[in-house]
């Protein structure tokens, strides 16, 4: 016992036992577990939010897009800002670690043809009327008439759902699907007929047009006005 204690001066912490300050943590596993896994799932496999360990998502979204979402969040949704400059707790170096390691660990070429990938962001204005037609073609069999839910998919025109997801979030889900939930990506809704980039844009425009101003509001506008 005397010999084993000779290597450490009395009253000094053991080597490697010091606790790092939050800003000094640079290990991806720790950073991801503490900041991302609660929504995106362990190992990026998905949870309340989309799977990040999805080759389709990582093929469509570049590092700049991913980093921006991590740093500044998405206003009006459940995705908070993590950068200190935006009110979060992470320094730029930690955000860089998360961004680069997500791709390094989980990105792969898969069977994707980059030339046929839809764009991450829309290239044109969406047409809600055309989007309704595209919805019936590609989405209704799972999500039901009017997006009110079906035997294979949840309601996607629900006011509370649409209030909590951004336009870009809707587009991302249409493109990537939710593989962890069995929902196909843009290639698998109709076998042998992937959605075009414009059809994706139009479906999102149709969904956005179904948003309501005050989702879940139990009172009519006139009744609400009487109480203010």
PDB file of C-alpha atoms in Angstrom:
ATOM      1  CA  UNK A   1       0.000   0.000   0.000  1.00  0.00           C
ATOM      2  CA  UNK A   2       2.868   2.349   0.802  1.00  0.00           C
ATOM      3  CA  UNK A   3       4.575   1.637  -2.520  1.00  0.00           C
ATOM      4  CA  UNK A   4       1.382   2.067  -4.542  1.00  0.00           C
ATOM      5  CA  UNK A   5       0.834   5.500  -3.093  1.00  0.00           C
ATOM      6  CA  UNK A   6       4.312   6.856  -3.790  1.00  0.00           C
ATOM      7  CA  UNK A   7       3.575   7.937  -7.343  1.00  0.00           C
ATOM      8  CA  UNK A   8       0.988  10.551  -6.349  1.00  0.00           C
ATOM      9  CA  UNK A   9       1.891  13.411  -3.999  1.00  0.00           C
ATOM     10  CA  UNK A  10      -0.259  13.571  -0.888  1.00  0.00           C
ATOM     11  CA  UNK A  11      -3.369  15.665  -1.404  1.00  0.00           C
ATOM     12  CA  UNK A  12      -3.078  15.741  -5.205  1.00  0.00           C
ATOM     13  CA  UNK A  13      -5.725  14.259  -7.545  1.00  0.00           C
ATOM     14  CA  UNK A  14      -4.898  11.065  -9.387  1.00  0.00           C
ATOM     15  CA  UNK A  15      -3.679  11.496 -12.942  1.00  0.00           C
ATOM     16  CA  UNK A  16      -6.622  11.658 -15.336  1.00  0.00           C
ATOM     17  CA  UNK A  17      -9.179  12.232 -12.576  1.00  0.00           C
ATOM     18  CA  UNK A  18      -9.606  15.971 -13.210  1.00  0.00           C
ATOM     19  CA  UNK A  19     -13.069  17.033 -14.366  1.00  0.00           C
ATOM     20  CA  UNK A  20     -12.999  19.050 -17.589  1.00  0.00           C
ATOM     21  CA  UNK A  21     -14.822  22.331 -17.865  1.00  0.00           C
ATOM     22  CA  UNK A  22     -17.831  22.020 -20.210  1.00  0.00           C
ATOM     23  CA  UNK A  23     -16.102  24.125 -22.878  1.00  0.00           C
ATOM     24  CA  UNK A  24     -13.069  21.820 -22.835  1.00  0.00           C
ATOM     25  CA  UNK A  25     -14.951  18.638 -23.770  1.00  0.00           C
ATOM     26  CA  UNK A  26     -13.962  17.617 -27.288  1.00  0.00           C
ATOM     27  CA  UNK A  27     -14.959  13.956 -27.377  1.00  0.00           C
ATOM     28  CA  UNK A  28     -17.714  13.401 -29.952  1.00  0.00           C
ATOM     29  CA  UNK A  29     -19.356  10.578 -28.018  1.00  0.00           C
ATOM     30  CA  UNK A  30     -19.795  12.814 -24.981  1.00  0.00           C
ATOM     31  CA  UNK A  31     -20.882  15.871 -26.946  1.00  0.00           C
ATOM     32  CA  UNK A  32     -23.418  13.898 -28.976  1.00  0.00           C
ATOM     33  CA  UNK A  33     -24.799  12.016 -25.971  1.00  0.00           C
ATOM     34  CA  UNK A  34     -25.257  15.178 -23.922  1.00  0.00           C
ATOM     35  CA  UNK A  35     -26.633  17.453 -26.645  1.00  0.00           C
ATOM     36  CA  UNK A  36     -28.140  15.422 -29.480  1.00  0.00           C
ATOM     37  CA  UNK A  37     -29.101  11.882 -28.473  1.00  0.00           C
ATOM     38  CA  UNK A  38     -32.173  12.952 -26.509  1.00  0.00           C
ATOM     39  CA  UNK A  39     -33.951  13.832 -29.766  1.00  0.00           C
ATOM     40  CA  UNK A  40     -31.955  12.151 -32.542  1.00  0.00           C
ATOM     41  CA  UNK A  41     -31.421   8.876 -30.713  1.00  0.00           C
ATOM     42  CA  UNK A  42     -28.399   6.877 -29.615  1.00  0.00           C
ATOM     43  CA  UNK A  43     -25.827   6.549 -32.397  1.00  0.00           C
ATOM     44  CA  UNK A  44     -27.946   8.874 -34.530  1.00  0.00           C
ATOM     45  CA  UNK A  45     -30.598   6.227 -35.152  1.00  0.00           C
ATOM     46  CA  UNK A  46     -33.524   8.609 -34.684  1.00  0.00           C
ATOM     47  CA  UNK A  47     -36.055   9.343 -31.993  1.00  0.00           C
ATOM     48  CA  UNK A  48     -38.387  12.292 -31.618  1.00  0.00           C
ATOM     49  CA  UNK A  49     -36.340  13.890 -34.414  1.00  0.00           C
ATOM     50  CA  UNK A  50     -34.906  12.444 -37.624  1.00  0.00           C
ATOM     51  CA  UNK A  51     -32.060   9.936 -37.755  1.00  0.00           C
ATOM     52  CA  UNK A  52     -28.735  11.640 -38.387  1.00  0.00           C
ATOM     53  CA  UNK A  53     -26.992   8.347 -39.144  1.00  0.00           C
ATOM     54  CA  UNK A  54     -28.916   8.220 -42.408  1.00  0.00           C
ATOM     55  CA  UNK A  55     -26.853   8.157 -45.622  1.00  0.00           C
ATOM     56  CA  UNK A  56     -29.663   9.866 -47.531  1.00  0.00           C
ATOM     57  CA  UNK A  57     -29.761  12.790 -45.108  1.00  0.00           C
ATOM     58  CA  UNK A  58     -25.978  13.092 -45.093  1.00  0.00           C
ATOM     59  CA  UNK A  59     -25.860  12.972 -48.895  1.00  0.00           C
ATOM     60  CA  UNK A  60     -28.415  15.777 -49.204  1.00  0.00           C
ATOM     61  CA  UNK A  61     -27.349  18.090 -46.359  1.00  0.00           C
ATOM     62  CA  UNK A  62     -23.789  19.438 -46.542  1.00  0.00           C
ATOM     63  CA  UNK A  63     -21.661  20.339 -43.540  1.00  0.00           C
ATOM     64  CA  UNK A  64     -22.585  24.013 -43.746  1.00  0.00           C
ATOM     65  CA  UNK A  65     -26.311  23.231 -43.520  1.00  0.00           C
ATOM     66  CA  UNK A  66     -25.851  20.792 -40.648  1.00  0.00           C
ATOM     67  CA  UNK A  67     -23.581  23.172 -38.753  1.00  0.00           C
ATOM     68  CA  UNK A  68     -26.011  26.069 -39.133  1.00  0.00           C
ATOM     69  CA  UNK A  69     -28.865  24.050 -37.635  1.00  0.00           C
ATOM     70  CA  UNK A  70     -26.712  22.921 -34.707  1.00  0.00           C
ATOM     71  CA  UNK A  71     -25.367  26.404 -34.047  1.00  0.00           C
ATOM     72  CA  UNK A  72     -28.471  28.558 -34.465  1.00  0.00           C
ATOM     73  CA  UNK A  73     -31.298  26.046 -34.081  1.00  0.00           C
ATOM     74  CA  UNK A  74     -34.584  26.313 -35.956  1.00  0.00           C
ATOM     75  CA  UNK A  75     -36.820  29.058 -34.654  1.00  0.00           C
ATOM     76  CA  UNK A  76     -40.332  28.010 -33.701  1.00  0.00           C
ATOM     77  CA  UNK A  77     -39.461  24.312 -33.475  1.00  0.00           C
ATOM     78  CA  UNK A  78     -38.058  21.949 -30.848  1.00  0.00           C
ATOM     79  CA  UNK A  79     -34.526  22.372 -32.269  1.00  0.00           C
ATOM     80  CA  UNK A  80     -32.653  24.790 -29.974  1.00  0.00           C
ATOM     81  CA  UNK A  81     -29.524  26.791 -30.714  1.00  0.00           C
ATOM     82  CA  UNK A  82     -26.366  25.228 -29.259  1.00  0.00           C
ATOM     83  CA  UNK A  83     -23.770  27.912 -30.097  1.00  0.00           C
ATOM     84  CA  UNK A  84     -22.779  30.260 -27.283  1.00  0.00           C
ATOM     85  CA  UNK A  85     -23.235  33.151 -29.703  1.00  0.00           C
ATOM     86  CA  UNK A  86     -26.901  32.144 -30.077  1.00  0.00           C
ATOM     87  CA  UNK A  87     -27.555  31.513 -26.393  1.00  0.00           C
ATOM     88  CA  UNK A  88     -26.407  27.897 -26.247  1.00  0.00           C
ATOM     89  CA  UNK A  89     -23.641  26.176 -24.302  1.00  0.00           C
ATOM     90  CA  UNK A  90     -21.209  25.003 -26.987  1.00  0.00           C
ATOM     91  CA  UNK A  91     -18.189  26.812 -28.376  1.00  0.00           C
ATOM     92  CA  UNK A  92     -17.449  26.825 -32.109  1.00  0.00           C
ATOM     93  CA  UNK A  93     -14.836  24.093 -31.826  1.00  0.00           C
ATOM     94  CA  UNK A  94     -17.334  21.712 -30.193  1.00  0.00           C
ATOM     95  CA  UNK A  95     -19.912  22.378 -32.894  1.00  0.00           C
ATOM     96  CA  UNK A  96     -17.237  21.637 -35.507  1.00  0.00           C
ATOM     97  CA  UNK A  97     -16.524  18.302 -33.812  1.00  0.00           C
ATOM     98  CA  UNK A  98     -20.196  17.301 -33.846  1.00  0.00           C
ATOM     99  CA  UNK A  99     -20.664  18.389 -37.466  1.00  0.00           C
ATOM    100  CA  UNK A 100     -17.622  16.663 -38.926  1.00  0.00           C
ATOM    101  CA  UNK A 101     -17.925  13.483 -36.873  1.00  0.00           C
ATOM    102  CA  UNK A 102     -21.577  12.938 -37.774  1.00  0.00           C
ATOM    103  CA  UNK A 103     -20.487  12.622 -41.404  1.00  0.00           C
ATOM    104  CA  UNK A 104     -17.219  10.835 -40.718  1.00  0.00           C
ATOM    105  CA  UNK A 105     -18.881   8.148 -38.621  1.00  0.00           C
ATOM    106  CA  UNK A 106     -22.267   7.740 -40.294  1.00  0.00           C
ATOM    107  CA  UNK A 107     -21.994   8.982 -43.854  1.00  0.00           C
ATOM    108  CA  UNK A 108     -21.485   6.557 -46.710  1.00  0.00           C
ATOM    109  CA  UNK A 109     -22.092   6.572 -50.430  1.00  0.00           C
ATOM    110  CA  UNK A 110     -24.812   3.904 -50.205  1.00  0.00           C
ATOM    111  CA  UNK A 111     -26.410   3.405 -53.603  1.00  0.00           C
ATOM    112  CA  UNK A 112     -27.141   7.082 -54.104  1.00  0.00           C
ATOM    113  CA  UNK A 113     -26.512   8.791 -57.409  1.00  0.00           C
ATOM    114  CA  UNK A 114     -25.523  12.356 -56.632  1.00  0.00           C
ATOM    115  CA  UNK A 115     -26.878  13.527 -59.980  1.00  0.00           C
ATOM    116  CA  UNK A 116     -30.383  12.385 -59.079  1.00  0.00           C
ATOM    117  CA  UNK A 117     -30.473  13.662 -55.503  1.00  0.00           C
ATOM    118  CA  UNK A 118     -33.099  16.279 -54.689  1.00  0.00           C
ATOM    119  CA  UNK A 119     -31.732  19.600 -53.502  1.00  0.00           C
ATOM    120  CA  UNK A 120     -31.572  20.180 -49.763  1.00  0.00           C
ATOM    121  CA  UNK A 121     -33.307  23.548 -50.157  1.00  0.00           C
ATOM    122  CA  UNK A 122     -36.051  24.276 -52.719  1.00  0.00           C
ATOM    123  CA  UNK A 123     -34.925  25.600 -56.081  1.00  0.00           C
ATOM    124  CA  UNK A 124     -38.253  27.112 -57.028  1.00  0.00           C
ATOM    125  CA  UNK A 125     -41.565  28.290 -55.640  1.00  0.00           C
ATOM    126  CA  UNK A 126     -43.909  25.506 -54.594  1.00  0.00           C
ATOM    127  CA  UNK A 127     -47.432  25.147 -55.954  1.00  0.00           C
ATOM    128  CA  UNK A 128     -49.907  23.934 -53.293  1.00  0.00           C
ATOM    129  CA  UNK A 129     -52.462  22.765 -55.884  1.00  0.00           C
ATOM    130  CA  UNK A 130     -49.880  20.665 -57.675  1.00  0.00           C
ATOM    131  CA  UNK A 131     -48.661  19.537 -54.266  1.00  0.00           C
ATOM    132  CA  UNK A 132     -52.075  18.160 -53.392  1.00  0.00           C
ATOM    133  CA  UNK A 133     -51.991  16.082 -56.586  1.00  0.00           C
ATOM    134  CA  UNK A 134     -48.486  14.833 -55.765  1.00  0.00           C
ATOM    135  CA  UNK A 135     -49.586  14.047 -52.210  1.00  0.00           C
ATOM    136  CA  UNK A 136     -52.397  11.833 -53.468  1.00  0.00           C
ATOM    137  CA  UNK A 137     -49.962  10.055 -55.788  1.00  0.00           C
ATOM    138  CA  UNK A 138     -47.093   9.438 -53.395  1.00  0.00           C
ATOM    139  CA  UNK A 139     -48.252   9.921 -49.803  1.00  0.00           C
ATOM    140  CA  UNK A 140     -51.959   9.271 -49.346  1.00  0.00           C
ATOM    141  CA  UNK A 141     -51.647   5.481 -49.238  1.00  0.00           C
ATOM    142  CA  UNK A 142     -49.815   5.811 -45.903  1.00  0.00           C
ATOM    143  CA  UNK A 143     -50.894   9.144 -44.435  1.00  0.00           C
ATOM    144  CA  UNK A 144     -54.526   8.986 -45.491  1.00  0.00           C
ATOM    145  CA  UNK A 145     -56.846  11.372 -47.337  1.00  0.00           C
ATOM    146  CA  UNK A 146     -56.002  14.982 -46.625  1.00  0.00           C
ATOM    147  CA  UNK A 147     -53.003  13.931 -44.561  1.00  0.00           C
ATOM    148  CA  UNK A 148     -55.258  13.067 -41.631  1.00  0.00           C
ATOM    149  CA  UNK A 149     -53.528   9.751 -40.940  1.00  0.00           C
ATOM    150  CA  UNK A 150     -53.858   6.239 -42.288  1.00  0.00           C
ATOM    151  CA  UNK A 151     -53.092   2.620 -41.483  1.00  0.00           C
ATOM    152  CA  UNK A 152     -49.376   3.030 -42.158  1.00  0.00           C
ATOM    153  CA  UNK A 153     -48.651   6.648 -41.324  1.00  0.00           C
ATOM    154  CA  UNK A 154     -49.457   9.412 -38.871  1.00  0.00           C
ATOM    155  CA  UNK A 155     -51.470  12.557 -39.500  1.00  0.00           C
ATOM    156  CA  UNK A 156     -49.219  15.118 -41.160  1.00  0.00           C
ATOM    157  CA  UNK A 157     -51.725  17.951 -41.545  1.00  0.00           C
ATOM    158  CA  UNK A 158     -52.351  18.025 -37.805  1.00  0.00           C
ATOM    159  CA  UNK A 159     -52.120  21.619 -36.634  1.00  0.00           C
ATOM    160  CA  UNK A 160     -49.787  20.893 -33.726  1.00  0.00           C
ATOM    161  CA  UNK A 161     -47.413  18.854 -35.906  1.00  0.00           C
ATOM    162  CA  UNK A 162     -47.195  21.540 -38.578  1.00  0.00           C
ATOM    163  CA  UNK A 163     -46.640  24.203 -35.914  1.00  0.00           C
ATOM    164  CA  UNK A 164     -43.588  22.371 -34.597  1.00  0.00           C
ATOM    165  CA  UNK A 165     -41.790  21.653 -37.860  1.00  0.00           C
ATOM    166  CA  UNK A 166     -40.185  24.168 -40.218  1.00  0.00           C
ATOM    167  CA  UNK A 167     -40.644  24.299 -43.983  1.00  0.00           C
ATOM    168  CA  UNK A 168     -37.126  22.903 -44.374  1.00  0.00           C
ATOM    169  CA  UNK A 169     -37.885  20.209 -41.833  1.00  0.00           C
ATOM    170  CA  UNK A 170     -40.875  19.102 -43.885  1.00  0.00           C
ATOM    171  CA  UNK A 171     -38.756  19.024 -47.040  1.00  0.00           C
ATOM    172  CA  UNK A 172     -36.036  17.027 -45.313  1.00  0.00           C
ATOM    173  CA  UNK A 173     -38.534  14.413 -44.109  1.00  0.00           C
ATOM    174  CA  UNK A 174     -40.139  14.106 -47.560  1.00  0.00           C
ATOM    175  CA  UNK A 175     -36.691  13.502 -49.065  1.00  0.00           C
ATOM    176  CA  UNK A 176     -35.182  11.237 -46.419  1.00  0.00           C
ATOM    177  CA  UNK A 177     -38.279   9.572 -45.030  1.00  0.00           C
ATOM    178  CA  UNK A 178     -38.028   8.201 -41.517  1.00  0.00           C
ATOM    179  CA  UNK A 179     -36.149   4.906 -42.038  1.00  0.00           C
ATOM    180  CA  UNK A 180     -36.209   4.163 -38.320  1.00  0.00           C
ATOM    181  CA  UNK A 181     -40.015   4.255 -38.489  1.00  0.00           C
ATOM    182  CA  UNK A 182     -40.308   2.354 -41.755  1.00  0.00           C
ATOM    183  CA  UNK A 183     -41.178   5.448 -43.815  1.00  0.00           C
ATOM    184  CA  UNK A 184     -39.495   5.397 -47.247  1.00  0.00           C
ATOM    185  CA  UNK A 185     -37.399   8.162 -48.755  1.00  0.00           C
ATOM    186  CA  UNK A 186     -38.377  10.057 -51.903  1.00  0.00           C
ATOM    187  CA  UNK A 187     -37.555   7.007 -54.053  1.00  0.00           C
ATOM    188  CA  UNK A 188     -39.755   4.492 -52.300  1.00  0.00           C
ATOM    189  CA  UNK A 189     -43.228   6.009 -52.040  1.00  0.00           C
ATOM    190  CA  UNK A 190     -44.238   4.678 -55.443  1.00  0.00           C
ATOM    191  CA  UNK A 191     -42.099   1.730 -56.618  1.00  0.00           C
ATOM    192  CA  UNK A 192     -40.112   2.590 -59.714  1.00  0.00           C
ATOM    193  CA  UNK A 193     -41.139   6.255 -59.696  1.00  0.00           C
ATOM    194  CA  UNK A 194     -39.133   8.543 -57.409  1.00  0.00           C
ATOM    195  CA  UNK A 195     -40.537  11.976 -56.653  1.00  0.00           C
ATOM    196  CA  UNK A 196     -39.091  14.802 -58.715  1.00  0.00           C
ATOM    197  CA  UNK A 197     -37.485  17.776 -57.033  1.00  0.00           C
ATOM    198  CA  UNK A 198     -40.456  19.938 -58.034  1.00  0.00           C
ATOM    199  CA  UNK A 199     -42.973  17.416 -56.700  1.00  0.00           C
ATOM    200  CA  UNK A 200     -41.174  17.477 -53.349  1.00  0.00           C
ATOM    201  CA  UNK A 201     -41.281  21.278 -53.358  1.00  0.00           C
ATOM    202  CA  UNK A 202     -44.983  21.254 -54.229  1.00  0.00           C
ATOM    203  CA  UNK A 203     -45.928  18.700 -51.544  1.00  0.00           C
ATOM    204  CA  UNK A 204     -44.172  20.845 -48.941  1.00  0.00           C
ATOM    205  CA  UNK A 205     -46.012  23.924 -50.217  1.00  0.00           C
ATOM    206  CA  UNK A 206     -49.305  22.076 -49.836  1.00  0.00           C
ATOM    207  CA  UNK A 207     -48.447  20.996 -46.292  1.00  0.00           C
ATOM    208  CA  UNK A 208     -47.405  24.539 -45.385  1.00  0.00           C
ATOM    209  CA  UNK A 209     -50.717  25.831 -46.738  1.00  0.00           C
ATOM    210  CA  UNK A 210     -52.496  23.625 -44.194  1.00  0.00           C
ATOM    211  CA  UNK A 211     -50.903  25.318 -41.178  1.00  0.00           C
ATOM    212  CA  UNK A 212     -53.289  27.086 -38.853  1.00  0.00           C
ATOM    213  CA  UNK A 213     -52.513  30.244 -36.936  1.00  0.00           C
ATOM    214  CA  UNK A 214     -53.344  28.958 -33.459  1.00  0.00           C
ATOM    215  CA  UNK A 215     -53.160  25.162 -33.410  1.00  0.00           C
ATOM    216  CA  UNK A 216     -55.066  23.531 -30.582  1.00  0.00           C
ATOM    217  CA  UNK A 217     -56.899  26.766 -29.717  1.00  0.00           C
ATOM    218  CA  UNK A 218     -60.141  25.616 -28.062  1.00  0.00           C
ATOM    219  CA  UNK A 219     -61.984  28.930 -28.443  1.00  0.00           C
ATOM    220  CA  UNK A 220     -63.269  30.781 -31.462  1.00  0.00           C
ATOM    221  CA  UNK A 221     -61.693  34.092 -32.377  1.00  0.00           C
ATOM    222  CA  UNK A 222     -64.793  36.028 -31.292  1.00  0.00           C
ATOM    223  CA  UNK A 223     -65.008  34.225 -27.969  1.00  0.00           C
ATOM    224  CA  UNK A 224     -61.303  34.723 -27.319  1.00  0.00           C
ATOM    225  CA  UNK A 225     -61.621  38.458 -28.010  1.00  0.00           C
ATOM    226  CA  UNK A 226     -64.313  38.789 -25.366  1.00  0.00           C
ATOM    227  CA  UNK A 227     -61.882  37.664 -22.661  1.00  0.00           C
ATOM    228  CA  UNK A 228     -59.128  40.217 -23.395  1.00  0.00           C
TER     229      UNK A 228
END
